[in-house]
Amino acid sequence: MRVIQVLDAEEQRQAFVRMIVQEDLDLHDVWLEYFAMSGSASEEEVALYAVGMVMLPEAQRDLLALAAQESA
């Protein structure tokens, strides 16, 4: 049986930031991967999301998390 953990928006943002820091990822490179996956947020919006100043829609957060995983 597979357990799926559901994160709320802020938990998801914090997990994204932890991954960026722990994997020493460049946010610009993650954004490029995200954009290539049809992400719609601008690079500035992603930077603001990373510092908690804006919240992205759920689908965009999920895509950004996937882009970070692909970049790691």
mmCIF file with all atom_site columns, N, CA and C in Angstrom:
data_model
loop_
_atom_site.group_PDB
_atom_site.id
_atom_site.type_symbol
_atom_site.label_atom_id
_atom_site.label_alt_id
_atom_site.label_comp_id
_atom_site.label_asym_id
_atom_site.label_entity_id
_atom_site.label_seq_id
_atom_site.pdbx_PDB_ins_code
_atom_site.Cartn_x
_atom_site.Cartn_y
_atom_site.Cartn_z
_atom_site.occupancy
_atom_site.B_iso_or_equiv
_atom_site.pdbx_formal_charge
_atom_site.auth_seq_id
_atom_site.auth_comp_id
_atom_site.auth_asym_id
_atom_site.auth_atom_id
_atom_site.pdbx_PDB_model_num
ATOM 1   N N  . MET A 1 1  ? 0.843  -1.179 0.000   1.00 0.00 ? 1  MET A N  1
ATOM 2   C CA . MET A 1 1  ? 0.000  0.000  0.000   1.00 0.00 ? 1  MET A CA 1
ATOM 3   C C  . MET A 1 1  ? 0.884  1.238  0.000   1.00 0.00 ? 1  MET A C  1
ATOM 4   N N  . ARG A 1 2  ? 0.601  2.160  -0.893  1.00 0.00 ? 2  ARG A N  1
ATOM 5   C CA . ARG A 1 2  ? 1.375  3.385  -1.014  1.00 0.00 ? 2  ARG A CA 1
ATOM 6   C C  . ARG A 1 2  ? 0.658  4.509  -0.277  1.00 0.00 ? 2  ARG A C  1
ATOM 7   N N  . VAL A 1 3  ? 1.405  5.240  0.542   1.00 0.00 ? 3  VAL A N  1
ATOM 8   C CA . VAL A 1 3  ? 0.847  6.367  1.283   1.00 0.00 ? 3  VAL A CA 1
ATOM 9   C C  . VAL A 1 3  ? 1.242  7.652  0.563   1.00 0.00 ? 3  VAL A C  1
ATOM 10  N N  . ILE A 1 4  ? 0.269  8.477  0.291   1.00 0.00 ? 4  ILE A N  1
ATOM 11  C CA . ILE A 1 4  ? 0.521  9.756  -0.368  1.00 0.00 ? 4  ILE A CA 1
ATOM 12  C C  . ILE A 1 4  ? 0.360  10.855 0.673   1.00 0.00 ? 4  ILE A C  1
ATOM 13  N N  . GLN A 1 5  ? 1.415  11.645 0.828   1.00 0.00 ? 5  GLN A N  1
ATOM 14  C CA . GLN A 1 5  ? 1.364  12.746 1.777   1.00 0.00 ? 5  GLN A CA 1
ATOM 15  C C  . GLN A 1 5  ? 0.891  14.003 1.048   1.00 0.00 ? 5  GLN A C  1
ATOM 16  N N  . VAL A 1 6  ? -0.115 14.638 1.595   1.00 0.00 ? 6  VAL A N  1
ATOM 17  C CA . VAL A 1 6  ? -0.641 15.860 1.012   1.00 0.00 ? 6  VAL A CA 1
ATOM 18  C C  . VAL A 1 6  ? -0.124 17.035 1.837   1.00 0.00 ? 6  VAL A C  1
ATOM 19  N N  . LEU A 1 7  ? 0.549  17.956 1.163   1.00 0.00 ? 7  LEU A N  1
ATOM 20  C CA . LEU A 1 7  ? 1.082  19.126 1.841   1.00 0.00 ? 7  LEU A CA 1
ATOM 21  C C  . LEU A 1 7  ? 0.179  20.324 1.590   1.00 0.00 ? 7  LEU A C  1
ATOM 22  N N  . ASP A 1 8  ? 0.042  21.173 2.613   1.00 0.00 ? 8  ASP A N  1
ATOM 23  C CA . ASP A 1 8  ? -0.672 22.416 2.339   1.00 0.00 ? 8  ASP A CA 1
ATOM 24  C C  . ASP A 1 8  ? 0.273  23.347 1.593   1.00 0.00 ? 8  ASP A C  1
ATOM 25  N N  . ALA A 1 9  ? -0.225 24.462 1.128   1.00 0.00 ? 9  ALA A N  1
ATOM 26  C CA . ALA A 1 9  ? 0.544  25.354 0.260   1.00 0.00 ? 9  ALA A CA 1
ATOM 27  C C  . ALA A 1 9  ? 1.848  25.812 0.907   1.00 0.00 ? 9  ALA A C  1
ATOM 28  N N  . GLU A 1 10 ? 1.803  26.210 2.161   1.00 0.00 ? 10 GLU A N  1
ATOM 29  C CA . GLU A 1 10 ? 3.014  26.701 2.829   1.00 0.00 ? 10 GLU A CA 1
ATOM 30  C C  . GLU A 1 10 ? 4.007  25.569 3.070   1.00 0.00 ? 10 GLU A C  1
ATOM 31  N N  . GLU A 1 11 ? 3.518  24.402 3.453   1.00 0.00 ? 11 GLU A N  1
ATOM 32  C CA . GLU A 1 11 ? 4.417  23.255 3.632   1.00 0.00 ? 11 GLU A CA 1
ATOM 33  C C  . GLU A 1 11 ? 5.094  22.897 2.318   1.00 0.00 ? 11 GLU A C  1
ATOM 34  N N  . GLN A 1 12 ? 4.347  22.974 1.235   1.00 0.00 ? 12 GLN A N  1
ATOM 35  C CA . GLN A 1 12 ? 4.913  22.668 -0.077  1.00 0.00 ? 12 GLN A CA 1
ATOM 36  C C  . GLN A 1 12 ? 5.989  23.691 -0.443  1.00 0.00 ? 12 GLN A C  1
ATOM 37  N N  . ARG A 1 13 ? 5.741  24.967 -0.154  1.00 0.00 ? 13 ARG A N  1
ATOM 38  C CA . ARG A 1 13 ? 6.733  26.004 -0.435  1.00 0.00 ? 13 ARG A CA 1
ATOM 39  C C  . ARG A 1 13 ? 7.999  25.766 0.376   1.00 0.00 ? 13 ARG A C  1
ATOM 40  N N  . GLN A 1 14 ? 7.841  25.456 1.648   1.00 0.00 ? 14 GLN A N  1
ATOM 41  C CA . GLN A 1 14 ? 8.995  25.208 2.509   1.00 0.00 ? 14 GLN A CA 1
ATOM 42  C C  . GLN A 1 14 ? 9.783  23.991 2.044   1.00 0.00 ? 14 GLN A C  1
ATOM 43  N N  . ALA A 1 15 ? 9.094  22.946 1.610   1.00 0.00 ? 15 ALA A N  1
ATOM 44  C CA . ALA A 1 15 ? 9.777  21.754 1.094   1.00 0.00 ? 15 ALA A CA 1
ATOM 45  C C  . ALA A 1 15 ? 10.556 22.093 -0.172  1.00 0.00 ? 15 ALA A C  1
ATOM 46  N N  . PHE A 1 16 ? 9.986  22.945 -1.022  1.00 0.00 ? 16 PHE A N  1
ATOM 47  C CA . PHE A 1 16 ? 10.666 23.391 -2.238  1.00 0.00 ? 16 PHE A CA 1
ATOM 48  C C  . PHE A 1 16 ? 11.952 24.128 -1.880  1.00 0.00 ? 16 PHE A C  1
ATOM 49  N N  . VAL A 1 17 ? 11.872 25.047 -0.941  1.00 0.00 ? 17 VAL A N  1
ATOM 50  C CA . VAL A 1 17 ? 13.054 25.818 -0.528  1.00 0.00 ? 17 VAL A CA 1
ATOM 51  C C  . VAL A 1 17 ? 14.106 24.899 0.083   1.00 0.00 ? 17 VAL A C  1
ATOM 52  N N  . ARG A 1 18 ? 13.679 23.949 0.919   1.00 0.00 ? 18 ARG A N  1
ATOM 53  C CA . ARG A 1 18 ? 14.637 22.992 1.505   1.00 0.00 ? 18 ARG A CA 1
ATOM 54  C C  . ARG A 1 18 ? 15.368 22.226 0.411   1.00 0.00 ? 18 ARG A C  1
ATOM 55  N N  . MET A 1 19 ? 14.647 21.797 -0.609  1.00 0.00 ? 19 MET A N  1
ATOM 56  C CA . MET A 1 19 ? 15.282 21.054 -1.693  1.00 0.00 ? 19 MET A CA 1
ATOM 57  C C  . MET A 1 19 ? 16.305 21.929 -2.415  1.00 0.00 ? 19 MET A C  1
ATOM 58  N N  . ILE A 1 20 ? 15.948 23.173 -2.687  1.00 0.00 ? 20 ILE A N  1
ATOM 59  C CA . ILE A 1 20 ? 16.863 24.098 -3.361  1.00 0.00 ? 20 ILE A CA 1
ATOM 60  C C  . ILE A 1 20 ? 18.149 24.236 -2.553  1.00 0.00 ? 20 ILE A C  1
ATOM 61  N N  . VAL A 1 21 ? 18.011 24.430 -1.248  1.00 0.00 ? 21 VAL A N  1
ATOM 62  C CA . VAL A 1 21 ? 19.176 24.626 -0.379  1.00 0.00 ? 21 VAL A CA 1
ATOM 63  C C  . VAL A 1 21 ? 19.970 23.335 -0.227  1.00 0.00 ? 21 VAL A C  1
ATOM 64  N N  . GLN A 1 22 ? 19.299 22.245 0.107   1.00 0.00 ? 22 GLN A N  1
ATOM 65  C CA . GLN A 1 22 ? 19.998 20.981 0.363   1.00 0.00 ? 22 GLN A CA 1
ATOM 66  C C  . GLN A 1 22 ? 20.705 20.444 -0.868  1.00 0.00 ? 22 GLN A C  1
ATOM 67  N N  . GLU A 1 23 ? 20.115 20.617 -2.026  1.00 0.00 ? 23 GLU A N  1
ATOM 68  C CA . GLU A 1 23 ? 20.716 20.115 -3.265  1.00 0.00 ? 23 GLU A CA 1
ATOM 69  C C  . GLU A 1 23 ? 21.601 21.161 -3.942  1.00 0.00 ? 23 GLU A C  1
ATOM 70  N N  . ASP A 1 24 ? 21.710 22.342 -3.319  1.00 0.00 ? 24 ASP A N  1
ATOM 71  C CA . ASP A 1 24 ? 22.518 23.445 -3.853  1.00 0.00 ? 24 ASP A CA 1
ATOM 72  C C  . ASP A 1 24 ? 22.129 23.757 -5.299  1.00 0.00 ? 24 ASP A C  1
ATOM 73  N N  . LEU A 1 25 ? 20.823 23.882 -5.521  1.00 0.00 ? 25 LEU A N  1
ATOM 74  C CA . LEU A 1 25 ? 20.312 24.151 -6.860  1.00 0.00 ? 25 LEU A CA 1
ATOM 75  C C  . LEU A 1 25 ? 20.291 25.653 -7.127  1.00 0.00 ? 25 LEU A C  1
ATOM 76  N N  . ASP A 1 26 ? 20.495 26.013 -8.365  1.00 0.00 ? 26 ASP A N  1
ATOM 77  C CA . ASP A 1 26 ? 20.386 27.403 -8.792  1.00 0.00 ? 26 ASP A CA 1
ATOM 78  C C  . ASP A 1 26 ? 18.925 27.656 -9.159  1.00 0.00 ? 26 ASP A C  1
ATOM 79  N N  . LEU A 1 27 ? 18.310 28.640 -8.532  1.00 0.00 ? 27 LEU A N  1
ATOM 80  C CA . LEU A 1 27 ? 16.892 28.902 -8.756  1.00 0.00 ? 27 LEU A CA 1
ATOM 81  C C  . LEU A 1 27 ? 16.607 29.232 -10.222 1.00 0.00 ? 27 LEU A C  1
ATOM 82  N N  . HIS A 1 28 ? 17.527 29.893 -10.877 1.00 0.00 ? 28 HIS A N  1
ATOM 83  C CA . HIS A 1 28 ? 17.361 30.205 -12.299 1.00 0.00 ? 28 HIS A CA 1
ATOM 84  C C  . HIS A 1 28 ? 17.278 28.916 -13.124 1.00 0.00 ? 28 HIS A C  1
ATOM 85  N N  . ASP A 1 29 ? 18.155 27.952 -12.820 1.00 0.00 ? 29 ASP A N  1
ATOM 86  C CA . ASP A 1 29 ? 18.138 26.679 -13.544 1.00 0.00 ? 29 ASP A CA 1
ATOM 87  C C  . ASP A 1 29 ? 16.842 25.913 -13.288 1.00 0.00 ? 29 ASP A C  1
ATOM 88  N N  . VAL A 1 30 ? 16.367 25.958 -12.046 1.00 0.00 ? 30 VAL A N  1
ATOM 89  C CA . VAL A 1 30 ? 15.096 25.298 -11.722 1.00 0.00 ? 30 VAL A CA 1
ATOM 90  C C  . VAL A 1 30 ? 13.960 25.975 -12.487 1.00 0.00 ? 30 VAL A C  1
ATOM 91  N N  . TRP A 1 31 ? 13.982 27.302 -12.528 1.00 0.00 ? 31 TRP A N  1
ATOM 92  C CA . TRP A 1 31 ? 12.948 28.022 -13.270 1.00 0.00 ? 31 TRP A CA 1
ATOM 93  C C  . TRP A 1 31 ? 12.989 27.659 -14.755 1.00 0.00 ? 31 TRP A C  1
ATOM 94  N N  . LEU A 1 32 ? 14.185 27.549 -15.341 1.00 0.00 ? 32 LEU A N  1
ATOM 95  C CA . LEU A 1 32 ? 14.289 27.167 -16.754 1.00 0.00 ? 32 LEU A CA 1
ATOM 96  C C  . LEU A 1 32 ? 13.655 25.798 -16.996 1.00 0.00 ? 32 LEU A C  1
ATOM 97  N N  . GLU A 1 33 ? 13.931 24.849 -16.104 1.00 0.00 ? 33 GLU A N  1
ATOM 98  C CA . GLU A 1 33 ? 13.336 23.508 -16.214 1.00 0.00 ? 33 GLU A CA 1
ATOM 99  C C  . GLU A 1 33 ? 11.812 23.604 -16.084 1.00 0.00 ? 33 GLU A C  1
ATOM 100 N N  . TYR A 1 34 ? 11.352 24.368 -15.120 1.00 0.00 ? 34 TYR A N  1
ATOM 101 C CA . TYR A 1 34 ? 9.917  24.589 -14.892 1.00 0.00 ? 34 TYR A CA 1
ATOM 102 C C  . TYR A 1 34 ? 9.265  25.218 -16.123 1.00 0.00 ? 34 TYR A C  1
ATOM 103 N N  . PHE A 1 35 ? 9.905  26.236 -16.683 1.00 0.00 ? 35 PHE A N  1
ATOM 104 C CA . PHE A 1 35 ? 9.376  26.920 -17.862 1.00 0.00 ? 35 PHE A CA 1
ATOM 105 C C  . PHE A 1 35 ? 9.310  25.963 -19.051 1.00 0.00 ? 35 PHE A C  1
ATOM 106 N N  . ALA A 1 36 ? 10.330 25.123 -19.196 1.00 0.00 ? 36 ALA A N  1
ATOM 107 C CA . ALA A 1 36 ? 10.350 24.132 -20.279 1.00 0.00 ? 36 ALA A CA 1
ATOM 108 C C  . ALA A 1 36 ? 9.222  23.111 -20.124 1.00 0.00 ? 36 ALA A C  1
ATOM 109 N N  . MET A 1 37 ? 8.746  22.920 -18.891 1.00 0.00 ? 37 MET A N  1
ATOM 110 C CA . MET A 1 37 ? 7.639  22.002 -18.617 1.00 0.00 ? 37 MET A CA 1
ATOM 111 C C  . MET A 1 37 ? 6.287  22.712 -18.735 1.00 0.00 ? 37 MET A C  1
ATOM 112 N N  . SER A 1 38 ? 6.279  23.886 -19.335 1.00 0.00 ? 38 SER A N  1
ATOM 113 C CA . SER A 1 38 ? 5.069  24.698 -19.528 1.00 0.00 ? 38 SER A CA 1
ATOM 114 C C  . SER A 1 38 ? 4.631  25.451 -18.285 1.00 0.00 ? 38 SER A C  1
ATOM 115 N N  . GLY A 1 39 ? 5.566  25.708 -17.372 1.00 0.00 ? 39 GLY A N  1
ATOM 116 C CA . GLY A 1 39 ? 5.251  26.536 -16.213 1.00 0.00 ? 39 GLY A CA 1
ATOM 117 C C  . GLY A 1 39 ? 4.896  27.943 -16.657 1.00 0.00 ? 39 GLY A C  1
ATOM 118 N N  . SER A 1 40 ? 3.960  28.566 -15.966 1.00 0.00 ? 40 SER A N  1
ATOM 119 C CA . SER A 1 40 ? 3.484  29.882 -16.404 1.00 0.00 ? 40 SER A CA 1
ATOM 120 C C  . SER A 1 40 ? 3.941  31.043 -15.531 1.00 0.00 ? 40 SER A C  1
ATOM 121 N N  . ALA A 1 41 ? 4.541  30.772 -14.385 1.00 0.00 ? 41 ALA A N  1
ATOM 122 C CA . ALA A 1 41 ? 5.011  31.859 -13.520 1.00 0.00 ? 41 ALA A CA 1
ATOM 123 C C  . ALA A 1 41 ? 6.327  32.407 -14.054 1.00 0.00 ? 41 ALA A C  1
ATOM 124 N N  . SER A 1 42 ? 6.488  33.713 -13.923 1.00 0.00 ? 42 SER A N  1
ATOM 125 C CA . SER A 1 42 ? 7.734  34.337 -14.360 1.00 0.00 ? 42 SER A CA 1
ATOM 126 C C  . SER A 1 42 ? 8.861  33.964 -13.395 1.00 0.00 ? 42 SER A C  1
ATOM 127 N N  . GLU A 1 43 ? 10.084 34.201 -13.829 1.00 0.00 ? 43 GLU A N  1
ATOM 128 C CA . GLU A 1 43 ? 11.226 33.933 -12.958 1.00 0.00 ? 43 GLU A CA 1
ATOM 129 C C  . GLU A 1 43 ? 11.118 34.776 -11.682 1.00 0.00 ? 43 GLU A C  1
ATOM 130 N N  . GLU A 1 44 ? 10.656 36.011 -11.805 1.00 0.00 ? 44 GLU A N  1
ATOM 131 C CA . GLU A 1 44 ? 10.487 36.879 -10.636 1.00 0.00 ? 44 GLU A CA 1
ATOM 132 C C  . GLU A 1 44 ? 9.431  36.313 -9.685  1.00 0.00 ? 44 GLU A C  1
ATOM 133 N N  . GLU A 1 45 ? 8.328  35.815 -10.219 1.00 0.00 ? 45 GLU A N  1
ATOM 134 C CA . GLU A 1 45 ? 7.283  35.230 -9.372  1.00 0.00 ? 45 GLU A CA 1
ATOM 135 C C  . GLU A 1 45 ? 7.802  34.005 -8.628  1.00 0.00 ? 45 GLU A C  1
ATOM 136 N N  . VAL A 1 46 ? 8.618  33.200 -9.295  1.00 0.00 ? 46 VAL A N  1
ATOM 137 C CA . VAL A 1 46 ? 9.194  32.020 -8.640  1.00 0.00 ? 46 VAL A CA 1
ATOM 138 C C  . VAL A 1 46 ? 10.133 32.451 -7.520  1.00 0.00 ? 46 VAL A C  1
ATOM 139 N N  . ALA A 1 47 ? 10.927 33.491 -7.755  1.00 0.00 ? 47 ALA A N  1
ATOM 140 C CA . ALA A 1 47 ? 11.823 34.002 -6.712  1.00 0.00 ? 47 ALA A CA 1
ATOM 141 C C  . ALA A 1 47 ? 11.013 34.530 -5.525  1.00 0.00 ? 47 ALA A C  1
ATOM 142 N N  . LEU A 1 48 ? 9.931  35.239 -5.799  1.00 0.00 ? 48 LEU A N  1
ATOM 143 C CA . LEU A 1 48 ? 9.076  35.747 -4.724  1.00 0.00 ? 48 LEU A CA 1
ATOM 144 C C  . LEU A 1 48 ? 8.392  34.605 -3.980  1.00 0.00 ? 48 LEU A C  1
ATOM 145 N N  . TYR A 1 49 ? 8.005  33.573 -4.693  1.00 0.00 ? 49 TYR A N  1
ATOM 146 C CA . TYR A 1 49 ? 7.429  32.374 -4.075  1.00 0.00 ? 49 TYR A CA 1
ATOM 147 C C  . TYR A 1 49 ? 8.441  31.726 -3.137  1.00 0.00 ? 49 TYR A C  1
ATOM 148 N N  . ALA A 1 50 ? 9.683  31.633 -3.581  1.00 0.00 ? 50 ALA A N  1
ATOM 149 C CA . ALA A 1 50 ? 10.720 30.976 -2.780  1.00 0.00 ? 50 ALA A CA 1
ATOM 150 C C  . ALA A 1 50 ? 10.938 31.679 -1.442  1.00 0.00 ? 50 ALA A C  1
ATOM 151 N N  . VAL A 1 51 ? 10.768 32.995 -1.413  1.00 0.00 ? 51 VAL A N  1
ATOM 152 C CA . VAL A 1 51 ? 10.965 33.731 -0.156  1.00 0.00 ? 51 VAL A CA 1
ATOM 153 C C  . VAL A 1 51 ? 9.652  33.980 0.584   1.00 0.00 ? 51 VAL A C  1
ATOM 154 N N  . GLY A 1 52 ? 8.563  33.430 0.082   1.00 0.00 ? 52 GLY A N  1
ATOM 155 C CA . GLY A 1 52 ? 7.288  33.499 0.786   1.00 0.00 ? 52 GLY A CA 1
ATOM 156 C C  . GLY A 1 52 ? 6.497  34.779 0.591   1.00 0.00 ? 52 GLY A C  1
ATOM 157 N N  . MET A 1 53 ? 6.822  35.544 -0.440  1.00 0.00 ? 53 MET A N  1
ATOM 158 C CA . MET A 1 53 ? 6.110  36.811 -0.657  1.00 0.00 ? 53 MET A CA 1
ATOM 159 C C  . MET A 1 53 ? 4.868  36.655 -1.529  1.00 0.00 ? 53 MET A C  1
ATOM 160 N N  . VAL A 1 54 ? 4.797  35.584 -2.308  1.00 0.00 ? 54 VAL A N  1
ATOM 161 C CA . VAL A 1 54 ? 3.600  35.274 -3.093  1.00 0.00 ? 54 VAL A CA 1
ATOM 162 C C  . VAL A 1 54 ? 3.359  33.768 -3.002  1.00 0.00 ? 54 VAL A C  1
ATOM 163 N N  . MET A 1 55 ? 2.136  33.366 -3.271  1.00 0.00 ? 55 MET A N  1
ATOM 164 C CA . MET A 1 55 ? 1.809  31.948 -3.318  1.00 0.00 ? 55 MET A CA 1
ATOM 165 C C  . MET A 1 55 ? 1.354  31.633 -4.738  1.00 0.00 ? 55 MET A C  1
ATOM 166 N N  . LEU A 1 56 ? 1.922  30.603 -5.309  1.00 0.00 ? 56 LEU A N  1
ATOM 167 C CA . LEU A 1 56 ? 1.547  30.181 -6.656  1.00 0.00 ? 56 LEU A CA 1
ATOM 168 C C  . LEU A 1 56 ? 0.333  29.255 -6.590  1.00 0.00 ? 56 LEU A C  1
ATOM 169 N N  . PRO A 1 57 ? -0.427 29.167 -7.673  1.00 0.00 ? 57 PRO A N  1
ATOM 170 C CA . PRO A 1 57 ? -1.534 28.204 -7.726  1.00 0.00 ? 57 PRO A CA 1
ATOM 171 C C  . PRO A 1 57 ? -1.006 26.771 -7.573  1.00 0.00 ? 57 PRO A C  1
ATOM 172 N N  . GLU A 1 58 ? -1.855 25.898 -7.092  1.00 0.00 ? 58 GLU A N  1
ATOM 173 C CA . GLU A 1 58 ? -1.449 24.521 -6.793  1.00 0.00 ? 58 GLU A CA 1
ATOM 174 C C  . GLU A 1 58 ? -0.776 23.827 -7.973  1.00 0.00 ? 58 GLU A C  1
ATOM 175 N N  . ALA A 1 59 ? -1.343 23.930 -9.152  1.00 0.00 ? 59 ALA A N  1
ATOM 176 C CA . ALA A 1 59 ? -0.762 23.249 -10.316 1.00 0.00 ? 59 ALA A CA 1
ATOM 177 C C  . ALA A 1 59 ? 0.643  23.763 -10.614 1.00 0.00 ? 59 ALA A C  1
ATOM 178 N N  . GLN A 1 60 ? 0.857  25.053 -10.424 1.00 0.00 ? 60 GLN A N  1
ATOM 179 C CA . GLN A 1 60 ? 2.180  25.626 -10.675 1.00 0.00 ? 60 GLN A CA 1
ATOM 180 C C  . GLN A 1 60 ? 3.172  25.219 -9.588  1.00 0.00 ? 60 GLN A C  1
ATOM 181 N N  . ARG A 1 61 ? 2.707  25.118 -8.346  1.00 0.00 ? 61 ARG A N  1
ATOM 182 C CA . ARG A 1 61 ? 3.578  24.638 -7.255  1.00 0.00 ? 61 ARG A CA 1
ATOM 183 C C  . ARG A 1 61 ? 4.011  23.206 -7.523  1.00 0.00 ? 61 ARG A C  1
ATOM 184 N N  . ASP A 1 62 ? 3.066  22.379 -7.964  1.00 0.00 ? 62 ASP A N  1
ATOM 185 C CA . ASP A 1 62 ? 3.384  20.980 -8.260  1.00 0.00 ? 62 ASP A CA 1
ATOM 186 C C  . ASP A 1 62 ? 4.404  20.881 -9.389  1.00 0.00 ? 62 ASP A C  1
ATOM 187 N N  . LEU A 1 63 ? 4.218  21.677 -10.426 1.00 0.00 ? 63 LEU A N  1
ATOM 188 C CA . LEU A 1 63 ? 5.136  21.665 -11.562 1.00 0.00 ? 63 LEU A CA 1
ATOM 189 C C  . LEU A 1 63 ? 6.515  22.175 -11.155 1.00 0.00 ? 63 LEU A C  1
ATOM 190 N N  . LEU A 1 64 ? 6.552  23.184 -10.312 1.00 0.00 ? 64 LEU A N  1
ATOM 191 C CA . LEU A 1 64 ? 7.822  23.721 -9.829  1.00 0.00 ? 64 LEU A CA 1
ATOM 192 C C  . LEU A 1 64 ? 8.556  22.690 -8.973  1.00 0.00 ? 64 LEU A C  1
ATOM 193 N N  . ALA A 1 65 ? 7.825  21.963 -8.142  1.00 0.00 ? 65 ALA A N  1
ATOM 194 C CA . ALA A 1 65 ? 8.439  20.905 -7.334  1.00 0.00 ? 65 ALA A CA 1
ATOM 195 C C  . ALA A 1 65 ? 9.016  19.817 -8.235  1.00 0.00 ? 65 ALA A C  1
ATOM 196 N N  . LEU A 1 66 ? 8.299  19.470 -9.283  1.00 0.00 ? 66 LEU A N  1
ATOM 197 C CA . LEU A 1 66 ? 8.792  18.475 -10.234 1.00 0.00 ? 66 LEU A CA 1
ATOM 198 C C  . LEU A 1 66 ? 10.048 18.980 -10.938 1.00 0.00 ? 66 LEU A C  1
ATOM 199 N N  . ALA A 1 67 ? 10.059 20.242 -11.316 1.00 0.00 ? 67 ALA A N  1
ATOM 200 C CA . ALA A 1 67 ? 11.234 20.828 -11.969 1.00 0.00 ? 67 ALA A CA 1
ATOM 201 C C  . ALA A 1 67 ? 12.443 20.795 -11.040 1.00 0.00 ? 67 ALA A C  1
ATOM 202 N N  . ALA A 1 68 ? 12.231 21.063 -9.763  1.00 0.00 ? 68 ALA A N  1
ATOM 203 C CA . ALA A 1 68 ? 13.332 21.007 -8.797  1.00 0.00 ? 68 ALA A CA 1
ATOM 204 C C  . ALA A 1 68 ? 13.856 19.578 -8.677  1.00 0.00 ? 68 ALA A C  1
ATOM 205 N N  . GLN A 1 69 ? 12.953 18.606 -8.642  1.00 0.00 ? 69 GLN A N  1
ATOM 206 C CA . GLN A 1 69 ? 13.374 17.203 -8.570  1.00 0.00 ? 69 GLN A CA 1
ATOM 207 C C  . GLN A 1 69 ? 14.170 16.819 -9.804  1.00 0.00 ? 69 GLN A C  1
ATOM 208 N N  . GLU A 1 70 ? 13.738 17.270 -10.964 1.00 0.00 ? 70 GLU A N  1
ATOM 209 C CA . GLU A 1 70 ? 14.449 16.970 -12.211 1.00 0.00 ? 70 GLU A CA 1
ATOM 210 C C  . GLU A 1 70 ? 15.817 17.646 -12.247 1.00 0.00 ? 70 GLU A C  1
ATOM 211 N N  . SER A 1 71 ? 15.935 18.795 -11.595 1.00 0.00 ? 71 SER A N  1
ATOM 212 C CA . SER A 1 71 ? 17.196 19.543 -11.586 1.00 0.00 ? 71 SER A CA 1
ATOM 213 C C  . SER A 1 71 ? 18.193 19.001 -10.571 1.00 0.00 ? 71 SER A C  1
ATOM 214 N N  . ALA A 1 72 ? 17.702 18.243 -9.604  1.00 0.00 ? 72 ALA A N  1
ATOM 215 C CA . ALA A 1 72 ? 18.580 17.741 -8.524  1.00 0.00 ? 72 ALA A CA 1
ATOM 216 C C  . ALA A 1 72 ? 19.491 16.630 -9.013  1.00 0.00 ? 72 ALA A C  1
#
